[in-house]
Coordinates of C-alpha atoms in Angstrom, one line a residue:
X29 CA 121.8 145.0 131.3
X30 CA 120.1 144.7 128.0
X31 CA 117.1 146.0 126.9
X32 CA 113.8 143.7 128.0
X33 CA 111.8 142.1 125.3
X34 CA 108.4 143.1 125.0
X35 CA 106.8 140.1 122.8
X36 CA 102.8 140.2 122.3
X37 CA 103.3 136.2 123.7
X38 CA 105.9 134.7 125.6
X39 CA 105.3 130.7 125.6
X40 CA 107.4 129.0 128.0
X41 CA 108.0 125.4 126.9
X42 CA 109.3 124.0 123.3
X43 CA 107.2 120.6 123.7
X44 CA 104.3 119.5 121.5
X45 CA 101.6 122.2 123.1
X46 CA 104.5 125.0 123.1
X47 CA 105.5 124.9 119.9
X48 CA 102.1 124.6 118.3
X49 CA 101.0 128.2 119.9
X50 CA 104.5 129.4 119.1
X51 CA 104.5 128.6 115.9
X52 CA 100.7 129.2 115.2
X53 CA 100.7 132.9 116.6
X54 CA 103.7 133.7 114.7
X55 CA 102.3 132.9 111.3
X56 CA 99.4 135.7 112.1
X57 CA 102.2 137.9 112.8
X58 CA 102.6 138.1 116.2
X59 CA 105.8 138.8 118.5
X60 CA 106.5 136.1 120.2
X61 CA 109.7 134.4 122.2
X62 CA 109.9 130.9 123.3
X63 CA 111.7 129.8 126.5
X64 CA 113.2 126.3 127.1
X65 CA 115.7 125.3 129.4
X66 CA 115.9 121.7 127.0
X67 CA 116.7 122.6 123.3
X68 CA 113.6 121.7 121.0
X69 CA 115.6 118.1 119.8
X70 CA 116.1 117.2 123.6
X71 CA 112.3 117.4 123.7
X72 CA 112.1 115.6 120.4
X73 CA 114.2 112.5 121.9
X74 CA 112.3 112.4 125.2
X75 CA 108.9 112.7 123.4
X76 CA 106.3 110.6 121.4
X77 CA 108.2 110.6 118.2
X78 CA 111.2 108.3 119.9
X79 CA 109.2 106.4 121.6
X80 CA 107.1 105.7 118.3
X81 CA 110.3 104.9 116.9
X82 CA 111.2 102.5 119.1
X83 CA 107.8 100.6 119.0
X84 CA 107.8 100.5 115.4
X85 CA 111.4 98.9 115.4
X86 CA 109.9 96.1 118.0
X87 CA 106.7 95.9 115.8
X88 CA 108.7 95.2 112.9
X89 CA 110.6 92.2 114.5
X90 CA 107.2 90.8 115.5
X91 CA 106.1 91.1 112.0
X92 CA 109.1 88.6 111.0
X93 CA 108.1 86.3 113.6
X94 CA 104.4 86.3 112.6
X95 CA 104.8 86.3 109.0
X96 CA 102.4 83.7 108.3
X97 CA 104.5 81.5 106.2
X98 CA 107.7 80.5 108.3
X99 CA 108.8 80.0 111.3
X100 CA 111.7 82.3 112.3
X101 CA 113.5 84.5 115.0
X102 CA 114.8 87.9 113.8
X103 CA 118.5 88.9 114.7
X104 CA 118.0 92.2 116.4
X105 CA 120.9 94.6 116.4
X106 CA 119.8 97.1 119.2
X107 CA 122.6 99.5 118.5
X108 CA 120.9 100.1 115.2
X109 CA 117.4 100.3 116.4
X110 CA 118.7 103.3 118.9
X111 CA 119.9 104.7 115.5
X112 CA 117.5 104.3 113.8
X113 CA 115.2 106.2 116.8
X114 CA 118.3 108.5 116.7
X115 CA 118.1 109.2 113.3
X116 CA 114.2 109.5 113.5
X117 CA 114.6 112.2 116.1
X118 CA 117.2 113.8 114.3
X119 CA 115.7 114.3 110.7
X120 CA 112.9 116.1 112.7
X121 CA 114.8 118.5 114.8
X122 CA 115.6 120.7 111.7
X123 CA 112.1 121.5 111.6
X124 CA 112.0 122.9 115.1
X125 CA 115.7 124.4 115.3
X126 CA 116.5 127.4 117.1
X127 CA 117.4 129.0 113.2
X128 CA 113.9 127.5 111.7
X129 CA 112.1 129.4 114.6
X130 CA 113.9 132.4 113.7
X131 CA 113.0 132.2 110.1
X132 CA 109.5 132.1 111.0
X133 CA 109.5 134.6 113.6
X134 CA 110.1 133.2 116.8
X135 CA 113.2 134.4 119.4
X136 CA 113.8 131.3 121.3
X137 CA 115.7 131.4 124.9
X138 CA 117.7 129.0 126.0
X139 CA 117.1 129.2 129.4
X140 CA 115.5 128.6 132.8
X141 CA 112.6 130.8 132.8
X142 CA 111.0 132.5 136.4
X143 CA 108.4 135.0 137.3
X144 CA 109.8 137.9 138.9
X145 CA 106.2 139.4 138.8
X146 CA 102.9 139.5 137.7
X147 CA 103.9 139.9 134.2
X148 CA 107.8 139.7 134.2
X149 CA 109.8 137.1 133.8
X150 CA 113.2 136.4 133.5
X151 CA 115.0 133.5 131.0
X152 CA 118.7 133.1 132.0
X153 CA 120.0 136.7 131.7
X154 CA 117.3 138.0 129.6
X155 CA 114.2 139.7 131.3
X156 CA 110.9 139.4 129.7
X157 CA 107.8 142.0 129.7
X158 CA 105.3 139.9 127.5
X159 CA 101.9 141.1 127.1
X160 CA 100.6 137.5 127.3
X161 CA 102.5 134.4 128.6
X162 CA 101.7 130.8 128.0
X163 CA 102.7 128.0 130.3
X164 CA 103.5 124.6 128.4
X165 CA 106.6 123.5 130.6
X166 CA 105.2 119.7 130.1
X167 CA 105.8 116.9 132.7
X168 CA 108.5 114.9 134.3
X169 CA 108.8 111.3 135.8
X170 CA 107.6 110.3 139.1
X171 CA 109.8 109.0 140.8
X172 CA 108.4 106.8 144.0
X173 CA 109.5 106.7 147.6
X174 CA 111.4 103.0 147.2
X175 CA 114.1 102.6 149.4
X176 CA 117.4 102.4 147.8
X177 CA 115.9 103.3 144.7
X178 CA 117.8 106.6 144.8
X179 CA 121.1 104.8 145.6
X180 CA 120.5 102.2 143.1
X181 CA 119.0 104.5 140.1
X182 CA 116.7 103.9 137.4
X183 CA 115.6 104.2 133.5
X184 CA 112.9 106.4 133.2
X185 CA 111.0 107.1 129.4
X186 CA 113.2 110.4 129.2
X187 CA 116.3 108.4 129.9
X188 CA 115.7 105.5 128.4
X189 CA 116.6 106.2 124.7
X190 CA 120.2 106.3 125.9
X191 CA 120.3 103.1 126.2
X192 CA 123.5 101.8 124.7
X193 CA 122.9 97.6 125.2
X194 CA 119.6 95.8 125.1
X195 CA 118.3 94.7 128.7
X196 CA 118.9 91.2 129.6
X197 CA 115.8 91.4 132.1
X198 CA 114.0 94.7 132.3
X199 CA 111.5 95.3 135.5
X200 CA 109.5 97.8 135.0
X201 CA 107.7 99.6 137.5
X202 CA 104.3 101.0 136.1
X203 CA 100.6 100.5 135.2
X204 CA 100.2 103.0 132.8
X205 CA 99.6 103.4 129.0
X206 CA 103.8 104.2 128.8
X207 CA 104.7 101.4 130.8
X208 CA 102.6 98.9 128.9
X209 CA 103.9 99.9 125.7
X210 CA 107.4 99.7 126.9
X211 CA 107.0 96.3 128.1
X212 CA 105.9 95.0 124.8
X213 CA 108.7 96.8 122.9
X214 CA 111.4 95.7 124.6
X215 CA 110.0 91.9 124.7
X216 CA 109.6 92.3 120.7
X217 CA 113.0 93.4 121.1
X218 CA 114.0 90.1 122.4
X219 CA 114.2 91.3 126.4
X220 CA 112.8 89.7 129.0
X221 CA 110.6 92.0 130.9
X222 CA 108.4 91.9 133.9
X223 CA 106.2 94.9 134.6
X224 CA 105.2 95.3 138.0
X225 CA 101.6 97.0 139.2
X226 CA 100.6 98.3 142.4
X227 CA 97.1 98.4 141.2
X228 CA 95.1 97.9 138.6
X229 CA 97.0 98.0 134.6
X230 CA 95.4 100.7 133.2
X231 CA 93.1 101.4 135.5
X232 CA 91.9 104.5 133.8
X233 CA 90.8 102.9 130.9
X234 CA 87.6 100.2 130.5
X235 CA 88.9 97.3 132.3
X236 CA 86.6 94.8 129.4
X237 CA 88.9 96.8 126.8
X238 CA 92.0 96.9 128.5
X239 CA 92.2 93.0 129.4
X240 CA 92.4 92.5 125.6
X241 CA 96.1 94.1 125.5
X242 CA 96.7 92.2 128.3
X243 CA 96.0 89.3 127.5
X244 CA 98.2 89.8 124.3
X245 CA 101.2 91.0 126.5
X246 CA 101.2 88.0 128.8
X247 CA 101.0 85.4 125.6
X248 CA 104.1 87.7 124.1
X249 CA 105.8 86.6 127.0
X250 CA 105.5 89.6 129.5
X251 CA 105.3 88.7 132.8
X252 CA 102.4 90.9 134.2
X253 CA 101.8 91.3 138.0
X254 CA 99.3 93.0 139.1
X255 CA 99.0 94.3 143.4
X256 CA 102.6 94.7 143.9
X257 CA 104.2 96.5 146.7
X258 CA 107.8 96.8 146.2
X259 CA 109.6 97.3 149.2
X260 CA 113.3 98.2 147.9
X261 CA 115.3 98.1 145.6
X262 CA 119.0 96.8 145.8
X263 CA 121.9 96.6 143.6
X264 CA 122.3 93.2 142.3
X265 CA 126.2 93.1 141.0
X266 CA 127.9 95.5 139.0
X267 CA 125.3 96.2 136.7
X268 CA 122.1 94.4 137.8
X269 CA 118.8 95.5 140.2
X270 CA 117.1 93.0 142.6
X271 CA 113.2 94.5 143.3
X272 CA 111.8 93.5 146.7
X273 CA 108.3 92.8 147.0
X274 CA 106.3 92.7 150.2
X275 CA 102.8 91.8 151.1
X276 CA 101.3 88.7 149.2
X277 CA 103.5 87.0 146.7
X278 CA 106.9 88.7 148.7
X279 CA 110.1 87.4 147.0
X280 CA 112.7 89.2 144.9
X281 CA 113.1 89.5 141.3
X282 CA 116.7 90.2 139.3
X283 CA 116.7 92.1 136.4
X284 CA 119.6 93.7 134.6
X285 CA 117.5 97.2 134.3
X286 CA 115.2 98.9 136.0
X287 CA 112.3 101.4 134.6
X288 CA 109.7 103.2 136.1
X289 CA 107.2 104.6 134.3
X290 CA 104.6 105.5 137.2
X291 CA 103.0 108.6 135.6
X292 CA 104.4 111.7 135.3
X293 CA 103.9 115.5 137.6
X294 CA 103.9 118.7 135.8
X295 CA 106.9 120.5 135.0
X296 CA 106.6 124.0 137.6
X297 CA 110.2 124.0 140.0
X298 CA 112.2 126.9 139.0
X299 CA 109.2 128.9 137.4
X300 CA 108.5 131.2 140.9
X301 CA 104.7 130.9 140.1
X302 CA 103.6 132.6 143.4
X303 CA 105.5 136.0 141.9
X304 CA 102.9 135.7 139.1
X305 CA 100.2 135.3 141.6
X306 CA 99.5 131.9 139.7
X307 CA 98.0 129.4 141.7
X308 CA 98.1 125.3 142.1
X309 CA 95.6 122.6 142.4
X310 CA 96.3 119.0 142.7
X311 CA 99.8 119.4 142.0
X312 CA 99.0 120.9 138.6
X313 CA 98.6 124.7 137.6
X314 CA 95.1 125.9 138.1
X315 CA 92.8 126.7 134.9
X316 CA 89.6 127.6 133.7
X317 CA 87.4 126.2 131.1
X318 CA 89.2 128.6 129.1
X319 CA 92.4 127.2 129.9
X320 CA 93.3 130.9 132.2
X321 CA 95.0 130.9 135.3
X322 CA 94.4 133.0 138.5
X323 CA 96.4 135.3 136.9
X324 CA 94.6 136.4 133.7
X325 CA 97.4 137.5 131.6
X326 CA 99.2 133.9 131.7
X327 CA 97.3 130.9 130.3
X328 CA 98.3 126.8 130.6
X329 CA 98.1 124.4 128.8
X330 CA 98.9 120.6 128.5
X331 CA 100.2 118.3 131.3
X332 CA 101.6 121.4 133.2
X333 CA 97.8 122.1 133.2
X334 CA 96.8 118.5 134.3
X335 CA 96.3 117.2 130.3
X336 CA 97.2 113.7 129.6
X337 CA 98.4 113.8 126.0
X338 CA 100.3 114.9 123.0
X339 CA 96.6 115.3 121.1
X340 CA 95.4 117.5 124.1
X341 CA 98.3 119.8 124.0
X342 CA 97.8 120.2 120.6
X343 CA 94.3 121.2 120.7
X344 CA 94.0 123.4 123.7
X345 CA 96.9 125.1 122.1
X346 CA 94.9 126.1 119.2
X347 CA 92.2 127.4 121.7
X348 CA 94.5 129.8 123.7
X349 CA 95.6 130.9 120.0
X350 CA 91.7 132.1 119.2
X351 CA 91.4 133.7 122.6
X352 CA 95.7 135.0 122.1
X353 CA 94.6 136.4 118.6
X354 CA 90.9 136.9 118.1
X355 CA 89.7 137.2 121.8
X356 CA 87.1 134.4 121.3
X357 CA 86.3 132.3 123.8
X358 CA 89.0 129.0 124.6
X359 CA 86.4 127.4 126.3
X360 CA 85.4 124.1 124.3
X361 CA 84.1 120.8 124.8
X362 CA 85.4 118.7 121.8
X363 CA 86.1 115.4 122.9
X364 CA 89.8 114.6 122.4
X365 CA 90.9 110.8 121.6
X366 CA 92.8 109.0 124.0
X367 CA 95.6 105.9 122.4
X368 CA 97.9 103.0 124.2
X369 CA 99.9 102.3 121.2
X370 CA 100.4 99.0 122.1
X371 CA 99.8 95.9 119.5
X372 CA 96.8 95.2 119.5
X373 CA 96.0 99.0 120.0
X374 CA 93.6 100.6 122.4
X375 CA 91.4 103.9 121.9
X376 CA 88.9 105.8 123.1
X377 CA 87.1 109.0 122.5
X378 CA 84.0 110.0 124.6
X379 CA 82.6 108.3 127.5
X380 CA 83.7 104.7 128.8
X381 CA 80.4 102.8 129.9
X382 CA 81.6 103.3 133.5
X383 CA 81.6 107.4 132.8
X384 CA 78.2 106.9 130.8
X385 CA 76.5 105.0 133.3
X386 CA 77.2 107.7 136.2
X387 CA 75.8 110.3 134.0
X388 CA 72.7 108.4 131.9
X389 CA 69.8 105.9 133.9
X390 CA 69.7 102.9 130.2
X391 CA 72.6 102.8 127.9
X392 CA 73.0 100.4 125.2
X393 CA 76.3 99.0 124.6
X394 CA 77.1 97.6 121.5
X395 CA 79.9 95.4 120.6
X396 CA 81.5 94.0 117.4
X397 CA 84.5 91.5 116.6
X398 CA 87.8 92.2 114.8
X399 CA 86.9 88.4 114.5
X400 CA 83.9 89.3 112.0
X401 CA 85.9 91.8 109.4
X402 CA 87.3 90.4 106.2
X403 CA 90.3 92.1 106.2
X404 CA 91.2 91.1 110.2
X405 CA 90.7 87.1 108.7
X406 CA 93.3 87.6 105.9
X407 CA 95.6 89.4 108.1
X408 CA 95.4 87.1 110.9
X409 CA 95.0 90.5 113.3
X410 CA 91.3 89.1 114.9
X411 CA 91.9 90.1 118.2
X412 CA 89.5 92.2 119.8
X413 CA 86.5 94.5 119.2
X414 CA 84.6 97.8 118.9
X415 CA 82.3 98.9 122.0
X416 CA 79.6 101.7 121.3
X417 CA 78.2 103.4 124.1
X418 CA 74.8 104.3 123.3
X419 CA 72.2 106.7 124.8
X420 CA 69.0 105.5 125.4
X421 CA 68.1 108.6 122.9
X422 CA 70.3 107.1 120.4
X423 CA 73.0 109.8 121.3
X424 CA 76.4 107.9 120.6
X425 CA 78.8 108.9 123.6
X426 CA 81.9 107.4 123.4
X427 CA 83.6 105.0 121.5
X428 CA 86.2 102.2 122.7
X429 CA 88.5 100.1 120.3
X430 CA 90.6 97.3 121.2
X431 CA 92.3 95.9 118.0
X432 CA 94.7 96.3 115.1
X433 CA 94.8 100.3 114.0
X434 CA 92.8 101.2 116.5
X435 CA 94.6 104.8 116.7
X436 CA 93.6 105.0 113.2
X437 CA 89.9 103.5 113.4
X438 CA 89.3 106.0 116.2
X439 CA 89.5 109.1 114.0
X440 CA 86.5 108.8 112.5
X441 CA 84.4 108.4 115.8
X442 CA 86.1 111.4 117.2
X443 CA 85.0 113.2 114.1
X444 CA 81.8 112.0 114.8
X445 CA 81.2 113.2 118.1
X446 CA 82.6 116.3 117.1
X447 CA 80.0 117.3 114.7
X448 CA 77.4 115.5 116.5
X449 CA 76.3 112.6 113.6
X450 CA 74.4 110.1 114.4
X451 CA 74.6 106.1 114.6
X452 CA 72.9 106.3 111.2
X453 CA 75.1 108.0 109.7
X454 CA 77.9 105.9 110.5
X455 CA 75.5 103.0 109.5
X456 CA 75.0 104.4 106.0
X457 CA 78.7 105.1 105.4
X458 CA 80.6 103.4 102.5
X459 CA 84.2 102.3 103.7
X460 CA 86.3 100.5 100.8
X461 CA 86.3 97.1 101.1
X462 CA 88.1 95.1 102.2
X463 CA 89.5 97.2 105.2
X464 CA 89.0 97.4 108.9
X465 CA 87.3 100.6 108.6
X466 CA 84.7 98.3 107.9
X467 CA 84.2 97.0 111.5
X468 CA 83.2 100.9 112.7
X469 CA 80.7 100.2 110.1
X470 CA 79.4 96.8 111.3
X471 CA 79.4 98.2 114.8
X472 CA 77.0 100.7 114.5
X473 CA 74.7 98.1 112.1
X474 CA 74.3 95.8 114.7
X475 CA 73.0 98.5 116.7
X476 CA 70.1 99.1 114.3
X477 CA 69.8 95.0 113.7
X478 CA 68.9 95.1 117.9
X479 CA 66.3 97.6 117.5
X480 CA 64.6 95.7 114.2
X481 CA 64.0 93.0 117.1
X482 CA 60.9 95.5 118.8
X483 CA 57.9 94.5 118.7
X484 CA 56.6 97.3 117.3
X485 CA 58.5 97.6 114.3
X486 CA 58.1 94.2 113.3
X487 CA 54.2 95.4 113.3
X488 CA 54.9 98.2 111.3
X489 CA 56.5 95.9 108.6
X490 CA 53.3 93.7 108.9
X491 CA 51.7 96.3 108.3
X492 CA 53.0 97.4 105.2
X493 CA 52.4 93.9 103.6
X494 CA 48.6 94.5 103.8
X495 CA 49.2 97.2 100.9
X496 CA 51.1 94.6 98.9

């Protein structure tokens, strides 16, 4: 049997969170081997990149339709918009290749990985005796107790970039962020779709905020149901699905594909967690604030760990690197933005008013239009607007934005309530002109225009006349 390795870090996952501690503990010359049992492109074509691909392929067909100056419906090849997410994937995966991890360090393993105690492990043939481990094994689709749903099969978002012809009809089963976006793509993509909810769509988000992508998918065409039970699911055909629904509105709807894109449950058969003496909670592996398990020489991070996004990964892996490397503490409470990349597109960072009005007695909430912005008008892109929440202290806590390049718009609020600046300063900013950076701007403006209302400062500036 050959000799174990004895890395200062074993990370076990090559997604987004994996390979950012991988890759960042390496450059400060540490040992470190990275287990997969996906090659770093599979994870590449069942991540965010393909599926940003994809929506920027259906955005662009929209952008033909909308053009502003005629009227006209683009010819979509979908074989070459799978290419061309193909091709996106693929001039990537050079930079994460089992030889470019080499080159900078890193012995990756091919491999199912499993503890075989409290710090051993074994990947495939190869037994590991790291001195650290991190867990970033990621997520897989839900799949829901439907009857003949397992009989029938499905699309999920891992599977669905195999696509080889463009749905007819595609019913998607889903309420999330994922599923929305989906929905949108494929209509863009000159699909029919119909997305069925059991609850609320996007339920997690602030439902004034949400109802603004909404809206937009049902005029697109998407047929949006919200309070569906489906009961089964049969085969409709060769090729085809028929979705039973029960309850109110029971009936049946054909499609030629079904998706479901219910959420997703963290990534942990196979990995023998109760031989590391590493314990569960709600389904996901237990951590601390500083991102440590019960066991304290393994640490977790991303949605093994219950996180929700690539952008969380990222940045709890760069606080397991400090407390990997430098022994400072992980523990930190940097807000982390949130995005449904959907057209219009939603963000958030901080508190939704629901959050902030569990926490805080008076909030102020402050809103401003796409509508009002210079830049919106010229581009025809008016739809939506900026919410502030406000403290009654004047602490900004969280920001919402429903509208065009919101995921960019949002950056600068996170930086904000990162280093703690303050309404005025985001008042007294200069953004170019004309751009919608502008509305974040405008937004927090108005706040100070409400407070110029007071009574008492319109005395003050009475006042201040009496000394000419």
């Amino acid at each position: 049997m050959a000799k174990p390795l004895t890395p200062d870090i074993c990370v076990v996952g090559a997604g987004n969170g994996g390979l950012a501690v991988a890759m960042g503990a390496a450059a400060y010359g540490a040992k470190v081997v990275l287990v997969d049992r996906l090659m770093p492109r599979e994870n590449l074509s069942r991540g965010d990149l393909a599926a940003a691909a994809l929506i920027a392929a259906a955005n662009n067909a929209q952008a033909v339709r909308n053009n502003g100056m005629t009227e006209a419906e683009p010819e979509i090849d979908f074989k070459a918009v799978m290419a061309h997410v193909g091709e996106v994937v693929s001039n990537a995966a050079p930079a994460v290749s089992p030889a470019r991890l080499a080159t900078l360090g890193i012995t990756f393993i091919h491999g199912a990985a499993r503890f075989i105690g409290r710090r051993r492990m074994m990947a495939g043939d190869t037994e590991i005796r790291a001195r650290r481990y991190v867990l970033a094994t990621g997520s897989t689709p839900i799949m829901p107790v439907i009857a003949g749903l397992e009989e029938v099969g499905c699309l999920t978002a891992d599977s669905l970039f195999e696509l080889g012809r463009r749905p007819g009809h595609l019913v998607i089963l889903g309420s999330d962020a994922a599923a929305l976006e989906l929905a949108q793509a494929f209509r863009r993509l000159g699909s029919l779709v119909t997305l069925l909810a059991e609850g609320q769509v996007l339920r997690d988000e602030d439902p004034e905020m949400a109802a603004v992508v909404v809206r937009r998918l049902r005029e697109e065409g998407v047929a949006v149901e919200e309070g569906v039970k489906v009961a089964a699911v049969e085969r409709r055909g060769k090729t085809g699905v028929k979705v039973l629904r029960e309850g109110e509105g029971a009936g049946e709807i054909d499609g030629s594909h079904l998706l479901v894109a219910m959420g997703r449950s963290a990534e942990i058969d196979g990995l023998d967690l109760k031989k590391a003496r590493v314990a569960l909670k709600d389904g996901v592996v237990d951590v601390s604030a500083m991102l440590r398990t019960t066991n304290r020489k393994i640490y977790a991070i991303g949605d093994v760990a219950g996180g929700r996004s690539a952008q969380a990964a990222r940045h709890q892996a760069e606080r397991v690197m400090r407390a990997l490397l430098f022994r400072l503490p992980a523990k930190d409470r940097t807000p982390v933005s949130r995005v449904v990349r959907t057209d219009p597109e939603l963000a958030r960072v901080g508190l939704s008013e629901a959050e902030a009005r569990r926490l805080y007695r008076r909030l102020t909430i402050v809103r401003w239009p796409f509508a009002e912005n210079d830049l919106a008008r010229a581009t025809g892109r008016t739809q939506g607007h900026v919410k502030l929440v406000v403290a009654r202290s004047g602490q900004l806590l969280g920001v919402t934005i429903a509208g065009a390049n919101a995921s960019e718009l949002i950056a600068v609020w996170a930086l904000a309530l990162s280093k703690g600046l303050t309404l005025r300063d985001m008042a007294f900013s200069i953004p170019p002109h004309p751009t919608t950076g502008e509305i974040g701007k405008s937004a927090a403006m108005a706040y100070f225009g409400a407070q110029a209302q007071s009574s008492l400062r319109r005395a003050v500036v009475r006042l201040l006349r009496l000394f000419g």
